[in-house]
């Protein structure tokens, strides 16, 4: 299958495929980071994660419309505002949900699964009622469309680069937050030994709420980023759920690094296989391999050793 | 706590509940509902199989499977394959390029039956497969997961992934499985038509019968030592392990049991509705099956049946009158059941109705058995419908 | 079986589309004025359908919740508009049409259940509904068992010909063959890359396409790929396309994947207006463009039988009426128009047969024409599909299509094409 291509073409094949893999990697990272924080901190799987992402996407849509109608001159920069808004809106909703629902269920992780699934149904139908069942198109500013022509054959799409930059910034920002800040110290303390953390005066309930809100906020930013590459409709969140969970679980749920490594592995495997096989088979084989590895090593790639 | 005789059991509280359900399903509903609605109830009852299985593996043993649709679908597909082969006899399919194979295979240019379809020409093999294939898959998954002590949320997510994988595989391989349309156009079972109204009524009663069979199997398991161990495992797994029991083996057993029930439900669904499609295998369908169990009361096998009936009846009702409200109602149901009444309707029943019953029941019991100290008397003590357990006899 | 009177106890409004009393009042007025044209019920309804001297009841069965709601809402709107227009022009056999609407909820067993309810409890004279092939397949046995008639609007893969369905959308050969010929002749295409979502419609369509390209046209297929429904990452296939450099990408991607695919194509720098490669799709209508964004599909070609921009008097009127009823920003795709045809074709058949009985209507189907169709003109074939023209349109940045090619003749529907199977 490599016949007919010159060696320079082959180089560009690999370069572009590598970029495609990196693109997929950053998408997975964005999707999974929000969930990892929540799962790692509280052992809560948020089945409504996809819907929070879509909330971020809808926020972007509304911001885009607002800028187009009232501030057309500033349209080029609206996306940054949209991302900030998406973060705030989703974080606020996350905090509310945590206060109303999640905090009653910490000792019952399986029940949070069900409760957040119910939440996702509510959110989906709310989107359908407010925005209609049809998907909405989000207009992008000019500078975000198109590609960089690195060479004649190698073209890097701008929005792919943009998603990568966002993913990288969030990952770095999160790392700094978790390992270099006071808040991060408290979070790690609560994860490792909640009673002891409370005994030294850390408000674990507040930390939980803040962490859940943070996770949801990141989901919102991810959703904003995805308006560039995906659809925005009431049930669009469902498309991301299974992949996100697998990335998180595969990486060892309480480890940020684990999530990143797992996202890298899965994305590279999938995009490489997609190139050689058809899309469906690549997906099935990737899923099977991940499930198989999980069966052999169920705690994921990098699990924290935590005394429970 | 063995009851001394079946007749005495029927007079006990638990027996009356079962009798009540039997009367409802066998006598009351067929009389008051028209044919169309009765067929719907038959369909809801097939979901009850899955719910009962979930009571065993989730309620008692704490294993939440979000992929029961996989087993339901596998049982359903086995039955569908048999029915489809019967409907694709060479006479019926004479206009195809290759007569004698199902229509969707013909469209996909297959010229002969794939190897894994061939055994489904036999009804006895199909019956075995309906229970066997789901159990085999459950066994493999259980063996891989439980021996490595994977449980809880991880296990749930992996069952979801398996549901997703199977859905993609089935939809993609449409030459082999009928793809996203599923296996449709099923007509006869061993020559007997399954489409006529009379057939639907017969199938309804068969379904009720099988359901009771499964209920009794579940009850037998739960009342025996096995049931006790499952409950103990749910509460304190390490202690059970230290007591010398092979926890993994028990978990695999109950997971396979739940899979078998789901498979039977799936097969009955195919018979009653007349087709099977991958939409039952997916994540959404599987999670819905959990809510039937949760609403009814995850610790009560009778509750699971009522839960399945009620949720599905509500779904049909809502979608006729207020279709846009149904997702809200269902979401609220999930959240409400989890937050407000985690033991479902059975729990509510336990809290509010049992005390009333007690007054009536104790008076009857005192009259009927004045000689409670005799060795042949019923030693079963008080029946707790929420957990299907008996509390110790009060002396 | 419940009689019509019993089933009418459902209440005056609620799930019945029009207020029953308003309807009776209107129909009384109309009936009084058109009394001479109203044949007695006993003559026109011998099979217990929901028909009275003033009203005939039909069913609408689409998904208004769930993932398919996005696509099916347009069909519901079209069918309701057609019914309203028929009522305003005097109804069918002098009777006003009332409808019962049920929600399939994007769930095939629910479609089967609701169709059974419509036929057995509500005794509707016709069902306008289903959208995906899976929903149609689920409903089909019910239609055949209880002898109902389904009017099915979506373009689909063919391979079916039921006496209880009228297919108002194109089947695969009508959509595909003419478009491939056009690509080869008008655009000089020599190589094709087939890309679709992974389920029966794209796979069957590509099978037909490949046969036509390789055997009939003697051209080359550079690749054939499928992605699962709901898949959103297309970078790999975009790379492959850039490398293989086909002349035409033949796309049958559906649903949310569409949005992701075109956005990512555009982001990868592929400009379809340059037609290198040219993209020819059978799955993107004006409805889908709303979700994708007109600027992302600028320059693609689509093969449909109807575009909102068709320039004929029927269509101008239709679009105006549709916008008046549902809003100025409405778009009308191919399936929506096909759904609009359903009630009109049913009315024509009923009036030709002089009866609502399904068996009598069926005998009259072949040859029934509808000259006021927004697509121009259609005729029912004896295989229950429609003779219609195939058109190629080029998507414009505003989300509409510009018609660039139209077959001279009506294309004959052929759901079981010889040589293509």
Coordinates of C-alpha atoms in Angstrom, one line a residue, chain A residues 1 5 9 13 16-17 20 23-24 27 125 128 133-140 145-147 153 155-160 226-235 239-240 270-272 274-281 283, chain C residues 64-67 69-71 73-74 77 198 203 224-228 230-237 239-240 242-245 255-257 259-261 263-264 266-269 287-288 290-293 295-296 330-331 336:
Chain A
X1 CA 0.0 0.0 0.0
X5 CA 4.3 7.2 -3.3
X9 CA 5.3 11.8 0.0
X13 CA 2.0 10.9 5.1
X16 CA 0.2 14.4 8.6
X17 CA -0.9 11.1 10.2
X20 CA -4.0 13.6 13.0
X23 CA -5.2 16.1 17.1
X24 CA -7.2 13.2 18.3
X27 CA -9.5 16.0 21.9
X125 CA -34.4 17.5 26.8
X128 CA -34.2 20.3 22.8
X133 CA -34.0 19.4 18.1
X134 CA -31.9 20.5 15.2
X135 CA -28.2 21.0 15.4
X136 CA -27.0 24.6 15.5
X137 CA -24.1 25.9 13.5
X138 CA -21.5 28.0 15.2
X139 CA -19.8 30.5 13.0
X140 CA -16.1 30.8 13.4
X145 CA -10.5 28.6 9.3
X146 CA -8.1 27.1 6.9
X147 CA -4.7 25.5 7.3
X153 CA 2.0 18.3 1.0
X155 CA -1.0 21.0 5.8
X156 CA -1.9 21.6 9.4
X157 CA -5.4 22.6 10.1
X158 CA -5.6 25.7 12.2
X159 CA -8.4 24.6 14.4
X160 CA -6.6 21.4 15.1
X226 CA -15.4 21.2 19.9
X227 CA -17.7 23.5 18.2
X228 CA -14.9 23.9 15.7
X229 CA -14.7 20.3 14.9
X230 CA -18.0 18.7 15.8
X231 CA -21.7 19.2 15.9
X232 CA -23.8 21.0 18.5
X233 CA -27.1 19.4 19.2
X234 CA -29.1 18.1 22.1
X235 CA -27.8 14.6 21.8
X239 CA -21.0 10.6 21.1
X240 CA -18.2 11.4 23.5
X270 CA -6.9 4.5 16.9
X271 CA -5.6 7.0 14.3
X272 CA -2.9 4.6 13.1
X274 CA -7.8 4.1 11.0
X275 CA -5.2 4.8 8.4
X276 CA -4.8 1.2 7.5
X277 CA -8.2 -0.3 8.2
X278 CA -11.6 1.2 7.9
X279 CA -13.0 3.5 10.6
X280 CA -15.4 1.0 12.1
X281 CA -12.9 -1.8 12.5
X283 CA -12.8 1.7 16.6
Chain C
X64 CA -40.2 14.1 18.0
X65 CA -37.8 13.2 20.8
X66 CA -34.5 11.4 20.7
X67 CA -31.6 11.7 18.3
X69 CA -36.0 14.3 16.1
X70 CA -33.5 16.6 14.3
X71 CA -34.4 15.0 11.0
X73 CA -39.4 17.3 12.5
X74 CA -39.4 18.7 9.0
X77 CA -44.3 19.9 9.6
X198 CA -21.4 2.3 8.8
X203 CA -23.1 0.3 2.3
X224 CA -14.1 2.8 0.2
X225 CA -14.5 3.5 4.0
X226 CA -17.0 3.4 6.7
X227 CA -17.1 5.1 10.1
X228 CA -19.4 4.2 13.0
X230 CA -21.7 9.2 15.7
X231 CA -18.0 9.1 14.9
X232 CA -16.4 12.5 15.1
X233 CA -12.7 12.3 14.2
X234 CA -12.1 12.2 10.5
X235 CA -8.4 13.4 10.3
X236 CA -7.2 10.0 9.1
X237 CA -9.5 9.7 6.2
X239 CA -5.2 12.5 5.1
X240 CA -5.9 9.5 3.0
X242 CA -5.3 14.1 0.3
X243 CA -2.9 11.4 -0.6
X244 CA -4.9 9.4 -3.0
X245 CA -6.2 12.5 -4.7
X255 CA -26.1 12.5 11.4
X256 CA -23.7 14.3 13.7
X257 CA -20.7 12.8 11.8
X259 CA -21.0 18.2 10.9
X260 CA -17.7 16.9 12.2
X261 CA -16.6 15.7 8.7
X263 CA -15.8 21.2 9.5
X264 CA -12.7 19.1 9.6
X266 CA -12.6 22.7 5.7
X267 CA -10.1 23.1 8.5
X268 CA -7.8 20.9 6.6
X269 CA -7.8 23.4 3.9
X287 CA -31.7 20.7 7.0
X288 CA -28.2 19.2 7.6
X290 CA -28.1 24.3 9.1
X291 CA -26.2 22.2 11.6
X292 CA -23.0 22.1 9.6
X293 CA -22.8 25.8 8.6
X295 CA -19.5 28.1 4.8
X296 CA -18.3 24.6 5.6
X330 CA -37.2 27.5 7.9
X331 CA -35.3 25.4 5.4
X336 CA -39.5 17.2 4.0

